[in-house]
Amino acid sequence: MGGDGLEYSAADIEVLEGREAVRKRPGMWVGSVGERGLHQAVFEVVGRALNSVLARGAGSVDVTLTADGGVRVVDDGPVLPFGTDTSPGLDAQLTSLQRESEPRGRYLALLAPLAVGPFVTNALSSRLTADVRYGGRRHVREYVRGVPVGASEEAAPASRDGTTIAFWPDTGFFETTACSFGVLAERFRQVAFLNRGLAVSLTDERPTGGPRAVRFRCPDGVRDFVAALEAEAGAKLGPDVVGFEREDPRMAGTMEVAFVWGGLSRTRVRGFVNGMCTPQGGTHVDGFREGVTAAITSYAPGLAPSRVDELMTAVVSVKLDRPEFLGATRELLGNTEVRVCVAEAVREHVGAWFEEHPERAAEVVRRIVRDGGPG
């Protein structure tokens, strides 16, 4: 009994699981019932497609905003059949929370902070269809408000393997079901920058004047990312982008770093973990700053720039087998070993760049002495 005279027991506790829990409190699963939550629902399905494609290192994902308010996601990754009673497959992903939705594995692309899996999107959709094509055969299954309607049916033969998931967000949950083309396009562009060999397209069939479409594929990875940031900031000449990649078993992952001295971008250093932006930084960004500072002070003893952010525009992307985030929103990386690994690699590569480009190195040093950073 509480101090206010009210009594309660275990019988008063409401236990919600699976689809019921999602539909009871949708905001807890997608962040909001507004546009942000709607985009989260899209990212859950696109994330499944991306991870399928990235598992083999390359491929394509095509997203379409259909004229009737739906979203269609097509990928050419390895196919996951619907499954059987003894072997769970795509049907399990669409109807229950899977352990695989946790951020584990360097090839797992995290499109948004929640990343709980496509079953959430299915539960919050008035209708969803899954089309699986493999071995020249095609199987289709329909779901209504997260519940499968009958068994999968075999349809017309298919010439290419792949998976298509189409869904229509439930207007009973979302305040809007109109996705922002600009928001989705920008996020997909980032994903393409951070995953070389991946092609991502977005098509909008809703405009009355006709469809509009964008396609992203970035063969130079984060170097292309830095060059794009500079171009958007107004750089007139192609930037001299420095970049490298390294795998380090000590952090159980890989790093890809690119930067340009005297960058114009307002966001000086951008950090990403398994494809997701970390606005608060973390050990990967700290390691980058330490590595650059160490390289500068080694090349020109006595110099100690207080803010590396003011020296360059940079992208620091790490892909880890087991990323550890501080906080539920996954905006701050906490893996301690990443800091040391990134710092060592950055110091080595920046130091080598100084030695190979003495005139540019001297210019950097002069500007640090003059005004704290090259402009």
Tab-separated table of C-alpha atoms in Angstrom:
chain	number	residue	atom	x	y	z
A	1	MET	CA	0.000	0.000	0.000
A	2	GLY	CA	1.326	3.463	-0.912
A	3	GLY	CA	1.252	6.529	1.280
A	4	ASP	CA	-1.824	7.863	-0.536
A	5	GLY	CA	-3.898	4.852	0.388
A	6	LEU	CA	-3.856	3.271	-3.076
A	7	GLU	CA	-3.200	-0.434	-3.372
A	8	TYR	CA	-1.734	-2.274	-6.316
A	9	SER	CA	-0.378	-5.734	-7.027
A	10	ALA	CA	1.084	-7.792	-9.860
A	11	ALA	CA	-2.405	-8.148	-11.254
A	12	ASP	CA	-2.418	-4.409	-12.007
A	13	ILE	CA	0.687	-4.589	-14.211
A	14	GLU	CA	-0.079	-4.624	-17.914
A	15	VAL	CA	2.422	-6.714	-19.882
A	16	LEU	CA	2.609	-5.939	-23.586
A	17	GLU	CA	4.719	-7.870	-26.057
A	18	GLY	CA	5.475	-7.808	-29.762
A	19	ARG	CA	2.963	-6.246	-32.130
A	20	GLU	CA	0.606	-5.355	-29.272
A	21	ALA	CA	3.310	-3.353	-27.502
A	22	VAL	CA	4.245	-1.452	-30.660
A	23	ARG	CA	0.674	-0.511	-31.519
A	24	LYS	CA	-0.106	0.470	-27.924
A	25	ARG	CA	2.773	2.941	-27.663
A	26	PRO	CA	4.175	3.605	-31.151
A	27	GLY	CA	6.185	6.641	-30.063
A	28	MET	CA	8.348	4.462	-27.821
A	29	TRP	CA	9.402	2.375	-30.821
A	30	VAL	CA	9.877	4.948	-33.574
A	31	GLY	CA	10.589	8.054	-31.518
A	32	SER	CA	7.451	10.015	-32.376
A	33	VAL	CA	4.191	9.792	-34.286
A	34	GLY	CA	5.169	12.778	-36.430
A	35	GLU	CA	7.423	12.990	-39.474
A	36	ARG	CA	10.493	11.864	-37.551
A	37	GLY	CA	8.777	8.659	-36.476
A	38	LEU	CA	7.509	8.086	-39.994
A	39	HIS	CA	11.056	8.314	-41.332
A	40	GLN	CA	12.217	5.929	-38.609
A	41	ALA	CA	9.674	3.399	-39.887
A	42	VAL	CA	11.132	3.794	-43.383
A	43	PHE	CA	14.705	3.425	-42.093
A	44	GLU	CA	13.840	0.136	-40.364
A	45	VAL	CA	12.901	-1.462	-43.691
A	46	VAL	CA	15.696	0.204	-45.657
A	47	GLY	CA	18.170	-0.849	-42.966
A	48	ARG	CA	17.201	-4.505	-43.435
A	49	ALA	CA	17.793	-4.154	-47.186
A	50	LEU	CA	21.133	-2.383	-46.718
A	51	ASN	CA	22.413	-5.011	-44.331
A	52	SER	CA	21.469	-7.747	-46.761
A	53	VAL	CA	23.390	-6.020	-49.556
A	54	LEU	CA	26.393	-5.052	-47.398
A	55	ALA	CA	26.763	-8.640	-46.217
A	56	ARG	CA	28.282	-9.416	-49.606
A	57	GLY	CA	30.109	-6.093	-49.932
A	58	ALA	CA	28.187	-4.412	-52.763
A	59	GLY	CA	24.832	-4.127	-54.451
A	60	SER	CA	21.901	-1.768	-54.741
A	61	VAL	CA	18.884	-0.605	-52.748
A	62	ASP	CA	16.093	1.294	-54.486
A	63	VAL	CA	13.463	3.171	-52.480
A	64	THR	CA	10.264	4.539	-54.034
A	65	LEU	CA	7.647	6.835	-52.501
A	66	THR	CA	4.534	5.678	-54.319
A	67	ALA	CA	1.675	7.871	-55.474
A	68	ASP	CA	-0.806	6.098	-53.167
A	69	GLY	CA	1.164	6.948	-50.013
A	70	GLY	CA	3.213	3.769	-49.770
A	71	VAL	CA	6.931	3.088	-49.632
A	72	ARG	CA	8.590	0.376	-51.729
A	73	VAL	CA	12.102	-0.915	-50.923
A	74	VAL	CA	13.899	-3.192	-53.391
A	75	ASP	CA	17.287	-4.817	-52.862
A	76	ASP	CA	19.433	-7.325	-54.734
A	77	GLY	CA	21.129	-8.779	-51.668
A	78	PRO	CA	21.159	-12.414	-50.563
A	79	VAL	CA	17.589	-13.620	-50.222
A	80	LEU	CA	16.087	-14.684	-46.908
A	81	PRO	CA	13.087	-16.994	-47.538
A	82	PHE	CA	9.967	-16.602	-45.434
A	83	GLY	CA	11.007	-19.530	-43.269
A	84	THR	CA	9.391	-22.634	-41.834
A	85	ASP	CA	8.273	-23.855	-38.437
A	86	THR	CA	11.818	-25.036	-37.717
A	87	SER	CA	13.787	-22.350	-39.586
A	88	PRO	CA	12.855	-18.680	-39.003
A	89	GLY	CA	13.311	-16.320	-41.929
A	90	LEU	CA	11.904	-13.069	-43.305
A	91	ASP	CA	8.516	-13.720	-41.718
A	92	ALA	CA	10.150	-13.739	-38.281
A	93	GLN	CA	11.853	-10.414	-39.000
A	94	LEU	CA	8.511	-8.912	-39.939
A	95	THR	CA	6.506	-10.236	-37.009
A	96	SER	CA	8.833	-10.277	-33.995
A	97	LEU	CA	11.764	-8.411	-32.456
A	98	GLN	CA	14.992	-10.134	-33.491
A	99	ARG	CA	18.247	-10.182	-31.563
A	100	GLU	CA	19.995	-9.365	-34.814
A	101	SER	CA	18.495	-5.873	-34.647
A	102	GLU	CA	21.004	-5.020	-31.916
A	103	PRO	CA	24.033	-3.031	-33.154
A	104	ARG	CA	26.448	-5.926	-33.549
A	105	GLY	CA	28.685	-6.478	-36.562
A	106	ARG	CA	30.736	-4.023	-38.596
A	107	TYR	CA	28.582	-4.640	-41.666
A	108	LEU	CA	25.404	-3.667	-39.846
A	109	ALA	CA	24.286	-0.279	-41.138
A	110	LEU	CA	22.567	1.824	-38.485
A	111	LEU	CA	20.350	4.325	-40.272
A	112	ALA	CA	18.787	5.814	-37.157
A	113	PRO	CA	19.313	5.699	-33.379
A	114	LEU	CA	16.538	3.203	-32.573
A	115	ALA	CA	17.189	0.457	-35.173
A	116	VAL	CA	14.778	-2.132	-33.772
A	117	GLY	CA	13.917	-3.911	-37.011
A	118	PRO	CA	11.227	-4.037	-39.711
A	119	PHE	CA	8.687	-5.743	-37.450
A	120	VAL	CA	7.950	-2.289	-35.990
A	121	THR	CA	7.191	-0.892	-39.438
A	122	ASN	CA	4.937	-3.853	-40.179
A	123	ALA	CA	3.041	-3.399	-36.920
A	124	LEU	CA	2.482	0.302	-37.681
A	125	SER	CA	1.397	-0.232	-41.290
A	126	SER	CA	-2.158	-0.723	-42.470
A	127	ARG	CA	-0.750	-3.119	-45.075
A	128	LEU	CA	2.626	-4.604	-46.028
A	129	THR	CA	3.658	-6.980	-48.784
A	130	ALA	CA	6.895	-8.936	-49.011
A	131	ASP	CA	8.088	-10.287	-52.364
A	132	VAL	CA	11.014	-12.737	-52.298
A	133	ARG	CA	12.694	-13.842	-55.534
A	134	TYR	CA	15.315	-16.574	-55.774
A	135	GLY	CA	16.196	-19.484	-58.035
A	136	GLY	CA	13.794	-18.272	-60.716
A	137	ARG	CA	10.867	-18.511	-58.299
A	138	ARG	CA	8.877	-15.762	-56.632
A	139	HIS	CA	7.011	-15.905	-53.330
A	140	VAL	CA	4.707	-13.181	-51.997
A	141	ARG	CA	3.114	-12.727	-48.598
A	142	GLU	CA	0.756	-10.027	-47.356
A	143	TYR	CA	0.364	-8.602	-43.856
A	144	VAL	CA	-2.418	-6.450	-42.441
A	145	ARG	CA	-1.524	-4.337	-39.388
A	146	GLY	CA	1.390	-6.632	-38.697
A	147	VAL	CA	-0.497	-9.910	-38.980
A	148	PRO	CA	0.208	-12.288	-41.908
A	149	VAL	CA	-2.761	-13.016	-44.157
A	150	GLY	CA	-2.517	-16.676	-45.056
A	151	ALA	CA	0.644	-18.408	-46.218
A	152	SER	CA	3.102	-17.135	-48.808
A	153	GLU	CA	1.945	-17.615	-52.378
A	154	GLU	CA	4.016	-18.468	-55.417
A	155	ALA	CA	3.694	-15.837	-58.141
A	156	ALA	CA	5.069	-15.400	-61.656
A	157	PRO	CA	8.680	-16.529	-62.224
A	158	ALA	CA	11.429	-14.009	-61.447
A	159	SER	CA	14.556	-13.385	-63.495
A	160	ARG	CA	16.613	-11.726	-60.729
A	161	ASP	CA	17.092	-12.634	-57.086
A	162	GLY	CA	16.180	-10.062	-54.484
A	163	THR	CA	13.591	-8.832	-52.005
A	164	THR	CA	10.884	-6.177	-52.270
A	165	ILE	CA	8.985	-4.878	-49.257
A	166	ALA	CA	6.175	-2.382	-49.772
A	167	PHE	CA	4.198	-0.852	-46.911
A	168	TRP	CA	1.572	1.781	-46.251
A	169	PRO	CA	1.947	3.598	-42.890
A	170	ASP	CA	-1.197	3.454	-40.761
A	171	THR	CA	-2.933	6.833	-40.603
A	172	GLY	CA	-4.366	5.778	-37.253
A	173	PHE	CA	-0.916	6.159	-35.688
A	174	PHE	CA	1.047	8.737	-37.669
A	175	GLU	CA	0.162	12.422	-37.748
A	176	THR	CA	1.474	12.470	-41.320
A	177	THR	CA	2.204	9.733	-43.833
A	178	ALA	CA	3.963	12.065	-46.287
A	179	CYS	CA	7.697	11.347	-46.200
A	180	SER	CA	10.147	14.167	-46.866
A	181	PHE	CA	12.051	13.503	-50.090
A	182	GLY	CA	14.845	15.830	-48.952
A	183	VAL	CA	15.355	14.203	-45.541
A	184	LEU	CA	15.441	10.690	-46.979
A	185	ALA	CA	17.701	11.692	-49.873
A	186	GLU	CA	20.259	13.296	-47.552
A	187	ARG	CA	20.391	10.231	-45.295
A	188	PHE	CA	20.751	7.852	-48.243
A	189	ARG	CA	23.524	10.022	-49.664
A	190	GLN	CA	25.427	9.700	-46.396
A	191	VAL	CA	25.002	5.926	-46.473
A	192	ALA	CA	26.442	5.801	-49.995
A	193	PHE	CA	29.428	7.937	-48.954
A	194	LEU	CA	30.140	5.604	-46.042
A	195	ASN	CA	29.812	2.342	-47.997
A	196	ARG	CA	31.789	2.167	-51.209
A	197	GLY	CA	30.335	-0.232	-53.738
A	198	LEU	CA	26.786	0.464	-52.573
A	199	ALA	CA	24.265	2.174	-54.853
A	200	VAL	CA	21.173	3.776	-53.289
A	201	SER	CA	18.352	5.427	-55.208
A	202	LEU	CA	15.247	7.348	-54.142
A	203	THR	CA	12.304	7.904	-56.475
A	204	ASP	CA	9.280	10.057	-55.671
A	205	GLU	CA	6.158	9.234	-57.691
A	206	ARG	CA	3.945	11.691	-55.810
A	207	PRO	CA	4.556	15.032	-57.636
A	208	THR	CA	1.815	15.937	-60.086
A	209	GLY	CA	4.435	17.140	-62.552
A	210	GLY	CA	6.021	13.716	-62.791
A	211	PRO	CA	8.440	11.566	-60.789
A	212	ARG	CA	11.749	12.853	-59.482
A	213	ALA	CA	14.689	10.649	-58.614
A	214	VAL	CA	18.249	10.687	-57.249
A	215	ARG	CA	20.876	7.965	-57.221
A	216	PHE	CA	23.979	7.837	-55.053
A	217	ARG	CA	27.136	5.810	-55.556
A	218	CYS	CA	30.473	7.050	-54.236
A	219	PRO	CA	33.528	5.075	-55.454
A	220	ASP	CA	35.948	7.079	-53.277
A	221	GLY	CA	33.943	6.734	-50.095
A	222	VAL	CA	34.585	9.305	-47.372
A	223	ARG	CA	36.977	11.218	-49.644
A	224	ASP	CA	33.958	11.945	-51.818
A	225	PHE	CA	32.105	12.922	-48.627
A	226	VAL	CA	34.705	15.529	-47.641
A	227	ALA	CA	34.887	16.866	-51.201
A	228	ALA	CA	31.085	17.242	-51.227
A	229	LEU	CA	31.105	19.094	-47.884
A	230	GLU	CA	33.685	21.507	-49.253
A	231	ALA	CA	31.778	22.040	-52.496
A	232	GLU	CA	28.606	22.807	-50.547
A	233	ALA	CA	30.532	25.279	-48.373
A	234	GLY	CA	31.679	27.207	-51.438
A	235	ALA	CA	35.130	25.864	-52.244
A	236	LYS	CA	35.985	27.042	-55.774
A	237	LEU	CA	38.770	24.569	-56.471
A	238	GLY	CA	38.833	20.824	-55.953
A	239	PRO	CA	40.124	20.215	-52.418
A	240	ASP	CA	43.329	18.315	-51.809
A	241	VAL	CA	41.620	15.547	-49.858
A	242	VAL	CA	43.816	13.262	-47.759
A	243	GLY	CA	42.396	9.876	-46.846
A	244	PHE	CA	43.222	6.379	-45.682
A	245	GLU	CA	41.682	3.120	-44.501
A	246	ARG	CA	42.941	0.683	-41.910
A	247	GLU	CA	41.758	-2.441	-40.157
A	248	ASP	CA	42.902	-2.838	-36.563
A	249	PRO	CA	42.179	-6.080	-34.682
A	250	ARG	CA	42.641	-4.283	-31.360
A	251	MET	CA	39.359	-2.464	-31.915
A	252	ALA	CA	37.760	-5.328	-33.859
A	253	GLY	CA	36.922	-3.132	-36.790
A	254	THR	CA	38.021	-0.798	-39.542
A	255	MET	CA	38.467	2.941	-39.869
A	256	GLU	CA	38.139	5.182	-42.910
A	257	VAL	CA	39.314	8.772	-42.492
A	258	ALA	CA	39.464	11.700	-44.911
A	259	PHE	CA	40.189	15.393	-44.423
A	260	VAL	CA	41.221	18.593	-46.146
A	261	TRP	CA	43.336	21.332	-44.583
A	262	GLY	CA	41.683	24.720	-44.248
A	263	GLY	CA	38.225	23.290	-44.835
A	264	LEU	CA	35.307	25.627	-45.413
A	265	SER	CA	32.588	23.350	-44.048
A	266	ARG	CA	30.918	24.673	-40.892
A	267	THR	CA	30.806	21.175	-39.427
A	268	ARG	CA	34.532	20.618	-39.137
A	269	VAL	CA	34.772	17.006	-37.940
A	270	ARG	CA	31.957	14.519	-38.547
A	271	GLY	CA	32.020	11.134	-36.835
A	272	PHE	CA	30.164	7.985	-37.906
A	273	VAL	CA	29.872	4.521	-36.386
A	274	ASN	CA	28.641	1.704	-38.603
A	275	GLY	CA	27.114	4.295	-40.892
A	276	MET	CA	25.297	6.305	-38.197
A	277	CYS	CA	26.221	9.873	-37.325
A	278	THR	CA	27.467	10.488	-33.774
A	279	PRO	CA	26.730	14.209	-33.166
A	280	GLN	CA	28.306	14.089	-29.698
A	281	GLY	CA	31.475	12.507	-31.040
A	282	GLY	CA	33.123	9.815	-28.987
A	283	THR	CA	36.366	7.909	-28.899
A	284	HIS	CA	36.776	7.811	-32.710
A	285	VAL	CA	36.591	11.621	-32.977
A	286	ASP	CA	38.766	12.106	-29.881
A	287	GLY	CA	41.365	9.797	-31.392
A	288	PHE	CA	41.345	11.747	-34.645
A	289	ARG	CA	41.957	15.052	-32.860
A	290	GLU	CA	44.728	13.575	-30.744
A	291	GLY	CA	46.402	12.054	-33.808
A	292	VAL	CA	46.388	15.316	-35.765
A	293	THR	CA	47.684	17.299	-32.790
A	294	ALA	CA	50.463	14.756	-32.219
A	295	ALA	CA	51.514	14.897	-35.880
A	296	ILE	CA	51.620	18.709	-35.846
A	297	THR	CA	53.652	18.952	-32.629
A	298	SER	CA	56.031	16.255	-33.860
A	299	TYR	CA	56.612	18.074	-37.152
A	300	ALA	CA	56.871	21.513	-35.557
A	301	PRO	CA	57.819	21.202	-31.854
A	302	GLY	CA	56.349	23.942	-29.724
A	303	LEU	CA	53.073	24.196	-31.659
A	304	ALA	CA	49.999	22.964	-29.835
A	305	PRO	CA	46.764	23.905	-31.624
A	306	SER	CA	43.933	23.878	-29.116
A	307	ARG	CA	41.176	23.009	-31.588
A	308	VAL	CA	41.869	20.647	-34.468
A	309	ASP	CA	38.308	21.392	-35.623
A	310	GLU	CA	39.528	24.816	-36.762
A	311	LEU	CA	42.244	23.321	-38.960
A	312	MET	CA	40.312	21.099	-41.326
A	313	THR	CA	37.116	19.513	-42.570
A	314	ALA	CA	37.142	15.799	-41.779
A	315	VAL	CA	35.033	12.639	-41.779
A	316	VAL	CA	35.955	9.856	-39.352
A	317	SER	CA	34.073	6.617	-40.014
A	318	VAL	CA	34.596	3.444	-38.000
A	319	LYS	CA	32.886	0.088	-38.456
A	320	LEU	CA	33.037	-2.121	-35.413
A	321	ASP	CA	32.025	-5.672	-34.602
A	322	ARG	CA	30.683	-4.548	-31.230
A	323	PRO	CA	30.115	-0.797	-30.989
A	324	GLU	CA	29.408	0.436	-27.477
A	325	PHE	CA	27.417	3.643	-27.217
A	326	LEU	CA	27.045	5.881	-24.184
A	327	GLY	CA	23.349	6.677	-23.852
A	328	ALA	CA	20.236	5.232	-25.432
A	329	THR	CA	20.322	7.505	-28.489
A	330	ARG	CA	23.690	6.138	-29.722
A	331	GLU	CA	25.148	9.595	-30.332
A	332	LEU	CA	28.425	9.059	-28.429
A	333	LEU	CA	30.843	6.173	-29.029
A	334	GLY	CA	32.421	4.697	-25.906
A	335	ASN	CA	34.803	1.937	-27.080
A	336	THR	CA	38.040	2.936	-25.319
A	337	GLU	CA	40.345	0.979	-27.632
A	338	VAL	CA	39.084	2.913	-30.658
A	339	ARG	CA	40.638	6.133	-29.378
A	340	VAL	CA	44.153	4.705	-29.279
A	341	CYS	CA	43.854	2.923	-32.625
A	342	VAL	CA	42.515	5.933	-34.507
A	343	ALA	CA	45.021	8.311	-32.892
A	344	GLU	CA	47.967	6.127	-33.901
A	345	ALA	CA	46.765	5.711	-37.479
A	346	VAL	CA	45.988	9.415	-37.923
A	347	ARG	CA	49.323	10.501	-36.475
A	348	GLU	CA	51.134	8.144	-38.837
A	349	HIS	CA	49.283	9.232	-41.978
A	350	VAL	CA	49.245	12.960	-41.217
A	351	GLY	CA	52.953	12.800	-40.337
A	352	ALA	CA	53.701	11.020	-43.622
A	353	TRP	CA	51.685	13.656	-45.488
A	354	PHE	CA	53.748	16.424	-43.862
A	355	GLU	CA	56.966	14.733	-44.979
A	356	GLU	CA	55.705	14.169	-48.538
A	357	HIS	CA	54.302	17.717	-48.915
A	358	PRO	CA	56.790	20.050	-47.174
A	359	GLU	CA	55.462	23.211	-48.847
A	360	ARG	CA	51.884	22.526	-47.786
A	361	ALA	CA	53.072	21.483	-44.325
A	362	ALA	CA	54.939	24.768	-43.960
A	363	GLU	CA	51.804	26.642	-44.978
A	364	VAL	CA	49.783	24.814	-42.334
A	365	VAL	CA	52.358	25.659	-39.682
A	366	ARG	CA	52.476	29.334	-40.732
A	367	ARG	CA	48.734	29.661	-40.473
A	368	ILE	CA	48.655	27.966	-37.070
A	369	VAL	CA	51.231	30.492	-35.849
A	370	ARG	CA	49.416	33.393	-37.486
A	371	ASP	CA	45.799	32.843	-36.535
A	372	GLY	CA	45.316	29.427	-34.982
A	373	GLY	CA	44.402	27.588	-38.163
A	374	PRO	CA	44.542	27.755	-41.935
A	375	GLY	CA	41.605	29.636	-43.423
